[in-house]
PDB file of C-alpha atoms in Angstrom:
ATOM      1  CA  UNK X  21     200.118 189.884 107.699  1.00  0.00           C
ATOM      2  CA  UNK X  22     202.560 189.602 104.846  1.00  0.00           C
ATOM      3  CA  UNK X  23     203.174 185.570 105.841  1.00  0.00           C
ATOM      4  CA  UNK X  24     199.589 184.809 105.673  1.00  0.00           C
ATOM      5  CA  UNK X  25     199.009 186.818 102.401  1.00  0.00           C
ATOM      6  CA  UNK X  26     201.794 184.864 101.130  1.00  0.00           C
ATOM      7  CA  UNK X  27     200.348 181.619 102.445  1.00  0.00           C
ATOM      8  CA  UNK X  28     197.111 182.254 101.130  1.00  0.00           C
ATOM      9  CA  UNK X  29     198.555 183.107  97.685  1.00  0.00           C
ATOM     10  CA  UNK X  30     200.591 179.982  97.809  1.00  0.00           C
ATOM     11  CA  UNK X  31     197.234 177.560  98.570  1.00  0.00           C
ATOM     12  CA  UNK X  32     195.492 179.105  96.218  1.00  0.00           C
ATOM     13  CA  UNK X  33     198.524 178.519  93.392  1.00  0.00           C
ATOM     14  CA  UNK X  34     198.334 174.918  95.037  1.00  0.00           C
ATOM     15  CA  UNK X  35     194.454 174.263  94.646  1.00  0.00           C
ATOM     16  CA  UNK X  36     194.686 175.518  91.059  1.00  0.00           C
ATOM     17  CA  UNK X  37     197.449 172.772  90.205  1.00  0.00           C
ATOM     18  CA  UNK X  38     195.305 170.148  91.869  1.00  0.00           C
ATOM     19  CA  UNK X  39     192.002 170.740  90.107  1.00  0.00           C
ATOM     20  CA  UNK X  40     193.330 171.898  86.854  1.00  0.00           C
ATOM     21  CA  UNK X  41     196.009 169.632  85.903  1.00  0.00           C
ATOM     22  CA  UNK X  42     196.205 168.509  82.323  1.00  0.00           C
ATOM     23  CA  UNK X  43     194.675 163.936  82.320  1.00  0.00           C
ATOM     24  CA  UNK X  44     197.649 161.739  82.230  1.00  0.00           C
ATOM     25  CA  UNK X  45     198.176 160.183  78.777  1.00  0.00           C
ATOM     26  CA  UNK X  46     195.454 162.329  76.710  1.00  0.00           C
ATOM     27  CA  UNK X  47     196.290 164.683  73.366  1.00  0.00           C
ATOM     28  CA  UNK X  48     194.610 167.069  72.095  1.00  0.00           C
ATOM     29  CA  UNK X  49     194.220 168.225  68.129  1.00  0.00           C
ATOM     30  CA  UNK X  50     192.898 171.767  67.308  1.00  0.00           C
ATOM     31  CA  UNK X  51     190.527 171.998  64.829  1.00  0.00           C
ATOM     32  CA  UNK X  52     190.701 176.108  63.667  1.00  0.00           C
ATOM     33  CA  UNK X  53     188.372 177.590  61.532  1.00  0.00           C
ATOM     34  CA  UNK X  54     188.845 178.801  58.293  1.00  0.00           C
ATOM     35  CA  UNK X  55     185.284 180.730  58.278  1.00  0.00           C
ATOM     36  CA  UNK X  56     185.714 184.233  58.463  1.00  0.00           C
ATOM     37  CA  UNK X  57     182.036 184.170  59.312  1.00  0.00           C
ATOM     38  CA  UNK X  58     182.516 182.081  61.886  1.00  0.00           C
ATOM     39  CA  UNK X  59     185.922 182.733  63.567  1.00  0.00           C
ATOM     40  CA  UNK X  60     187.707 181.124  66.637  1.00  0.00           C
ATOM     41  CA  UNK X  61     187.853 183.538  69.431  1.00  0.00           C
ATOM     42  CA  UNK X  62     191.198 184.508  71.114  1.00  0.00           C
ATOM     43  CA  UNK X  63     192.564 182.620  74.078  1.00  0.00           C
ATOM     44  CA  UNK X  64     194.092 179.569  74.523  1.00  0.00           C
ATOM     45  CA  UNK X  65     192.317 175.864  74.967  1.00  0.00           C
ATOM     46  CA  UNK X  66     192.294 174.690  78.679  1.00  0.00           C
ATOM     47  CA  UNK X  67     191.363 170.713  78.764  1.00  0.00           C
ATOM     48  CA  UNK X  68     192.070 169.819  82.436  1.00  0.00           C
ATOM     49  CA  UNK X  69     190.817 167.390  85.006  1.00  0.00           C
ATOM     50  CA  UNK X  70     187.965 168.703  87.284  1.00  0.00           C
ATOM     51  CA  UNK X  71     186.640 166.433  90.210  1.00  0.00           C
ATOM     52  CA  UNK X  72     186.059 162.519  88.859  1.00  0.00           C
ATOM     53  CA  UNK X  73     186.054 164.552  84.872  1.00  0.00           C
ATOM     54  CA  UNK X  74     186.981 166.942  82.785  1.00  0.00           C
ATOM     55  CA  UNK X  75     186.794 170.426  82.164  1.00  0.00           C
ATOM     56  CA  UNK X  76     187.123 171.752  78.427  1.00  0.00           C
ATOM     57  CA  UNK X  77     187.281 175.534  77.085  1.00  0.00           C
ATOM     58  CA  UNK X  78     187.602 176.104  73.819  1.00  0.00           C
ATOM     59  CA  UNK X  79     188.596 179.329  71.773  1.00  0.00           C
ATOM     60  CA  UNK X  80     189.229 176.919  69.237  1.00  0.00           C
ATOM     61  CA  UNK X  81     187.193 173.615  68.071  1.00  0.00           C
ATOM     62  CA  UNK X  82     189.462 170.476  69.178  1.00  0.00           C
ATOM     63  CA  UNK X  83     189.438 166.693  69.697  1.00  0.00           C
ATOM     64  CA  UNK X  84     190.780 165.109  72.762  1.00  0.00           C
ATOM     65  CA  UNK X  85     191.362 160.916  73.262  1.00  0.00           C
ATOM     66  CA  UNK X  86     193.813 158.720  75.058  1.00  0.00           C
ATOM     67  CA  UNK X  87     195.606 156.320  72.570  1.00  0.00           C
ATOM     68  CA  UNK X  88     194.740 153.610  75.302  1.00  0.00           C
ATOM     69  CA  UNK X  89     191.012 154.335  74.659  1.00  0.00           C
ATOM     70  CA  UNK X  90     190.615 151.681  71.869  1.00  0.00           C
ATOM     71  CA  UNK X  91     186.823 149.923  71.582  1.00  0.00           C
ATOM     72  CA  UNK X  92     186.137 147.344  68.904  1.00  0.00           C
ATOM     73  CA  UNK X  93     183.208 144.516  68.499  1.00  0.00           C
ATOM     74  CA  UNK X  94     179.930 145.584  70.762  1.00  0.00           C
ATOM     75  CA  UNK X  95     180.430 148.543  72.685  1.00  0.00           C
ATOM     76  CA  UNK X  96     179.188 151.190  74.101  1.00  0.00           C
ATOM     77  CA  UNK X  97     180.731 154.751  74.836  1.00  0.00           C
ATOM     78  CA  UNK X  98     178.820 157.377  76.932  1.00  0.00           C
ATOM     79  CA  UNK X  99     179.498 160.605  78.987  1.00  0.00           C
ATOM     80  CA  UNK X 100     177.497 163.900  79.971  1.00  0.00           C
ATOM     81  CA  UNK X 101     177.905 166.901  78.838  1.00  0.00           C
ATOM     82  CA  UNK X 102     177.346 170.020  81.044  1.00  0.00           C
ATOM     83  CA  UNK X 103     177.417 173.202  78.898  1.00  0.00           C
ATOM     84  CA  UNK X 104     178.541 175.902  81.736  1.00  0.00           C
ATOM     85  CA  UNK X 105     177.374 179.034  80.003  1.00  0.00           C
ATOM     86  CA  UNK X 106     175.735 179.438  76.465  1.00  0.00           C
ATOM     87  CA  UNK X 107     177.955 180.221  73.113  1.00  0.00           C
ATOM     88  CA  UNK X 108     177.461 183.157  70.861  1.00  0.00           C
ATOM     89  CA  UNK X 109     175.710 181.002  69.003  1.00  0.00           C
ATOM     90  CA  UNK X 110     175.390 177.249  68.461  1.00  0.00           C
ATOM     91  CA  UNK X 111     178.459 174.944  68.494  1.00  0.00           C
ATOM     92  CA  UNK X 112     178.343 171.147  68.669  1.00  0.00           C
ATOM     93  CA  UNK X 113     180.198 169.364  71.694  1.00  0.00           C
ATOM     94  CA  UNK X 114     179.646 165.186  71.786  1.00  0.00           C
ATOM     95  CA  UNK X 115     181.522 161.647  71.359  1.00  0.00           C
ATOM     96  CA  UNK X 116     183.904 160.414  69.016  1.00  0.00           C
ATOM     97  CA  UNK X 117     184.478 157.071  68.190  1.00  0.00           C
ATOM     98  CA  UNK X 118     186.083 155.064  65.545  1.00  0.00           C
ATOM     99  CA  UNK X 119     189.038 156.738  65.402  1.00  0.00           C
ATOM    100  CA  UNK X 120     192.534 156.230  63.774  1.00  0.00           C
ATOM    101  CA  UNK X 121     195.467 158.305  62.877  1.00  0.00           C
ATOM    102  CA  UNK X 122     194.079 161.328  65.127  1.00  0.00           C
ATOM    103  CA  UNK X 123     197.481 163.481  64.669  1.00  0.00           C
ATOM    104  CA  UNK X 124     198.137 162.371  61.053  1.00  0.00           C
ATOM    105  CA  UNK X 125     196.975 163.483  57.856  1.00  0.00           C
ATOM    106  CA  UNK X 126     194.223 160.213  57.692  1.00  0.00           C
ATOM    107  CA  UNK X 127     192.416 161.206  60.530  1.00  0.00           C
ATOM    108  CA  UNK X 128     189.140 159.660  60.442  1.00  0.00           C
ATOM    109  CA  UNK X 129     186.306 159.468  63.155  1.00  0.00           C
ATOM    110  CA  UNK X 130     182.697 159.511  63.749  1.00  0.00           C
ATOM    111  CA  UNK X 131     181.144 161.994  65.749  1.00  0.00           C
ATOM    112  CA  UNK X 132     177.795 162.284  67.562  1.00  0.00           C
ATOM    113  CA  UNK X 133     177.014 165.645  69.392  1.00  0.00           C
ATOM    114  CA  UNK X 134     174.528 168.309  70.444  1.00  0.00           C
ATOM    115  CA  UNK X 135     174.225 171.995  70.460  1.00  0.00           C
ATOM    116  CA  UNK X 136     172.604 174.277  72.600  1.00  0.00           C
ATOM    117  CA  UNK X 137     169.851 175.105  70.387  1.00  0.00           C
ATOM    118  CA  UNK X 138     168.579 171.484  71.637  1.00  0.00           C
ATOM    119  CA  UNK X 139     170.175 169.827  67.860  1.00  0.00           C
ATOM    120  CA  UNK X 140     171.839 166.628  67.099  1.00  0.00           C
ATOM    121  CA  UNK X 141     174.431 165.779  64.726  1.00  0.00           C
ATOM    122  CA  UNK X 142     176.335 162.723  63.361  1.00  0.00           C
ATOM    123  CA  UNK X 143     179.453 163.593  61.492  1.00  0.00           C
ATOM    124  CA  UNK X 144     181.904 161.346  59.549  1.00  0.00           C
ATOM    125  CA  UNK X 145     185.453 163.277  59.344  1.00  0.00           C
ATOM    126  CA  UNK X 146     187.703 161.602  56.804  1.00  0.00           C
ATOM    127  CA  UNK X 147     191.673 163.327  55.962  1.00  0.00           C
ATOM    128  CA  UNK X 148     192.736 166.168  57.244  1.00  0.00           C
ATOM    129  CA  UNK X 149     189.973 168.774  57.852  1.00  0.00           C
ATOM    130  CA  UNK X 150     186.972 166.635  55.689  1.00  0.00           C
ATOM    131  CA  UNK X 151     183.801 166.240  56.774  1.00  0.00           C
ATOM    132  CA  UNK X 152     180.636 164.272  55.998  1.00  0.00           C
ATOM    133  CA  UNK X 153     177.005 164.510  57.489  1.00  0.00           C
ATOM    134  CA  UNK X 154     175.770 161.096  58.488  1.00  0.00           C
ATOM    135  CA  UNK X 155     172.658 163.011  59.537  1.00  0.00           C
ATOM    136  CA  UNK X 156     172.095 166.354  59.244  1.00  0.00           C
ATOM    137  CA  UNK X 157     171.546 169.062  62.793  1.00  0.00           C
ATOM    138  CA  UNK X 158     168.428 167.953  63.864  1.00  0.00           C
ATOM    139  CA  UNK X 159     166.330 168.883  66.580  1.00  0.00           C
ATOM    140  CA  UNK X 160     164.585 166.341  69.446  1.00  0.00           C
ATOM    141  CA  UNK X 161     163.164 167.092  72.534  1.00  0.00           C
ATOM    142  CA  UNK X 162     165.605 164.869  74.492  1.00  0.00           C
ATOM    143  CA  UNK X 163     168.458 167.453  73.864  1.00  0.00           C
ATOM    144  CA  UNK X 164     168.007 169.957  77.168  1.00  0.00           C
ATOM    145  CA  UNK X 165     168.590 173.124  76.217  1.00  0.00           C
ATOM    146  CA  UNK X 166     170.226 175.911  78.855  1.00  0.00           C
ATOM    147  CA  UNK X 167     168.555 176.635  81.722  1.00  0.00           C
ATOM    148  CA  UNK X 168     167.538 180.030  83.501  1.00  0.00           C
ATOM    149  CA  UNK X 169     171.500 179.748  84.670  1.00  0.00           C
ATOM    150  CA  UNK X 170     172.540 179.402  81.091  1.00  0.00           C
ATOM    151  CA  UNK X 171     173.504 175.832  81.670  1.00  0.00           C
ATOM    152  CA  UNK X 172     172.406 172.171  80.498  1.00  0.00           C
ATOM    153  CA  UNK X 173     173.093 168.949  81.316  1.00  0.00           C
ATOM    154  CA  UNK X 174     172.956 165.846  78.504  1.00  0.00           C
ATOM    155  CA  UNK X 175     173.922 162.420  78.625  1.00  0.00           C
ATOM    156  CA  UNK X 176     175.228 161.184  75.336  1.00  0.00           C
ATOM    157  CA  UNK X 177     175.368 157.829  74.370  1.00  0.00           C
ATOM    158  CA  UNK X 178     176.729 155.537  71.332  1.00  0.00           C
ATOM    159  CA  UNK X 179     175.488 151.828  71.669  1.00  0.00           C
ATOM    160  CA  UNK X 180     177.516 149.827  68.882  1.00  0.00           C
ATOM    161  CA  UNK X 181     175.774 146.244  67.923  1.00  0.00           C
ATOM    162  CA  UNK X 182     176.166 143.533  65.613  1.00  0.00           C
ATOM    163  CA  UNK X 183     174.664 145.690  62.741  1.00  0.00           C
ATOM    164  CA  UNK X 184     173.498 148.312  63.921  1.00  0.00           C
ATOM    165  CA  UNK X 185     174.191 151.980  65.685  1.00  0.00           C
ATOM    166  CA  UNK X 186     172.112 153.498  68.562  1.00  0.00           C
ATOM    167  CA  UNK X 187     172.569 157.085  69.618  1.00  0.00           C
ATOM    168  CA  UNK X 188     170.795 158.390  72.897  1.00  0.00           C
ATOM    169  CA  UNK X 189     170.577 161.586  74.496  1.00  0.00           C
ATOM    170  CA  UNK X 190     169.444 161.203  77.498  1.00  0.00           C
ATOM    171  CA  UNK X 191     168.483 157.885  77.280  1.00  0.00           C
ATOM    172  CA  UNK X 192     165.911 158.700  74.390  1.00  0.00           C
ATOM    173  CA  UNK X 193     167.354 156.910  70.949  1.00  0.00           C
ATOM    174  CA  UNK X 194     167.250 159.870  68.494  1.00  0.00           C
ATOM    175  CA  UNK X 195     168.799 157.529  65.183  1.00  0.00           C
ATOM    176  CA  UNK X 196     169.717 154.697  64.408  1.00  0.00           C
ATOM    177  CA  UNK X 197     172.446 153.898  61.759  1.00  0.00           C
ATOM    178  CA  UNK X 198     173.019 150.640  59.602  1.00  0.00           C
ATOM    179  CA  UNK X 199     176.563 149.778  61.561  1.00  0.00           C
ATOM    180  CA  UNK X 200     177.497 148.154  57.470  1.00  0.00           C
ATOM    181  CA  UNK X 201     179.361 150.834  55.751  1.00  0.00           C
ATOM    182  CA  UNK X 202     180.733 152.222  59.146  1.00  0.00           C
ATOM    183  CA  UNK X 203     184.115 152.125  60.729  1.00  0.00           C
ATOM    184  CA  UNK X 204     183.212 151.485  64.533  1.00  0.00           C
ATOM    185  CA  UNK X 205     186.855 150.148  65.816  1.00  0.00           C
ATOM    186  CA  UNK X 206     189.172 152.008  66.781  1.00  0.00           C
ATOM    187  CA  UNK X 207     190.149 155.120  69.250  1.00  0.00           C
ATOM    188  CA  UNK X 208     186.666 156.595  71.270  1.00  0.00           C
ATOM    189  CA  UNK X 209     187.263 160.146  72.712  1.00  0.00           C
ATOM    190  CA  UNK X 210     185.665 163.926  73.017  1.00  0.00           C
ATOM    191  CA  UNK X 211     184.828 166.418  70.612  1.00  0.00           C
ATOM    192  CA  UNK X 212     184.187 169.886  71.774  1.00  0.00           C
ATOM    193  CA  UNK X 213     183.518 172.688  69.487  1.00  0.00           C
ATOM    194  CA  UNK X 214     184.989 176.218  69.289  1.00  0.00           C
ATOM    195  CA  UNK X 215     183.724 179.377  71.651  1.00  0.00           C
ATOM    196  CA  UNK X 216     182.554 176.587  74.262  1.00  0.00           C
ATOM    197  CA  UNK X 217     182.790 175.532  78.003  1.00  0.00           C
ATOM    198  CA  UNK X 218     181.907 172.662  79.092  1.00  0.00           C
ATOM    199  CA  UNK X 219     181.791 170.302  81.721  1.00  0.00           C
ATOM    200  CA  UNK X 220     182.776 166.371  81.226  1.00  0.00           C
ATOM    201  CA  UNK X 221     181.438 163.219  83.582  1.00  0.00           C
ATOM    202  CA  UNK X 222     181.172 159.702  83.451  1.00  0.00           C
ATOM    203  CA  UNK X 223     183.234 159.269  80.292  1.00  0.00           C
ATOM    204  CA  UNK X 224     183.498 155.524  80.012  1.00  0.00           C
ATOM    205  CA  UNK X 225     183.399 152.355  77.564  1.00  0.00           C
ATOM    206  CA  UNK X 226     181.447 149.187  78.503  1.00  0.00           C
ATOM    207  CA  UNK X 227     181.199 146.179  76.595  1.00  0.00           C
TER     208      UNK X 227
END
């Protein structure tokens, strides 16, 4: 009895390692709040590969990119989004793109996400911890909002062109951006949001 307790305990330390290992070559930044009326909760952030994706909790707000994930030109960048369980309350999760110096003090990137009160949002951050609104939270019907299980499913999307930006959820274009004005090379990656879980698929680039 004791051997196959210990065996069991030993496959299930196993099965953990295999489907929560941390994706080869990817960093992370945390993003903390500074709002006491919105705090980070306790905990530490899990980012770890689950099936053909990834699998993100956050306490705390971060970004996540590989430096190998580098789009430039005509592109476009997509992945869906499954939001496990509702947050407290809403909190953005989405694409980033255009990125450079992601652990310096010049980080800059664009950001497109969603929230679960069925919102969009386009975000500019420029230096450490600034932020712009491209386009204030706005809401569309092509954002799904949880379910009866308290979960949703989007598919984001960023379609860079010759002059111009497309952003889809679910394969609706909610804006459309002048591309002039915009820094669209560079480092493409995730943005999740603090007090969040969610589920990661089909992250890819196409040209």
């Amino acid at each position: 009895m004791k051997r196959y307790i210990l065996l069991v305990v030993l496959g299930s330390i196993a099965a953990a390692q295999l489907f929560a290992e941390a994706p080869k070559g990817w960093k992370m930044r945390v993003d903390r709040s500074t709002s006491a009326a919105d705090p980070d909760t306790v905990g530490a952030i899990r980012f770890d590969t689950s099936g053909a994706g990834f699998h993100a909790v956050n306490p705390q707000a971060a970004v996540y990119w590989n430096p190998a994930n580098v789009a430039g030109g005509a592109y476009t960048i997509k992945a869906a989004f499954t939001l496990l369980k509702p947050s407290s309350h809403p909190n953005y999760y989405g694409l980033i793109f255009g990125g450079s110096d992601l652990e310096g003090a010049q980080q800059t990137y664009l950001y497109f996400v969603i929230a679960q009160d069925g919102t969009w949002l386009l975000k500019h951050r420029t230096g450490d911890g600034k932020t712009e609104n491209l386009s204030p939270d706005t809401p569309n019907d092509a954002v799904k909002k949880p379910d009866s299980n308290g979960k949703s499913t989007n598919l984001l999307e960023v379609r860079v062109g010759a002059d111009k930006v497309d952003y889809l959820v679910n394969g609706t274009m909610v804006h459309t951006t002048p591309k002039a004005g915009l820094k669209t090379d560079g480092i493409y990656g995730i943005r999740i949001n603090h007090v969040l879980d969610v589920q990661i698929d089909g992250f890819a680039m196409s040209k």
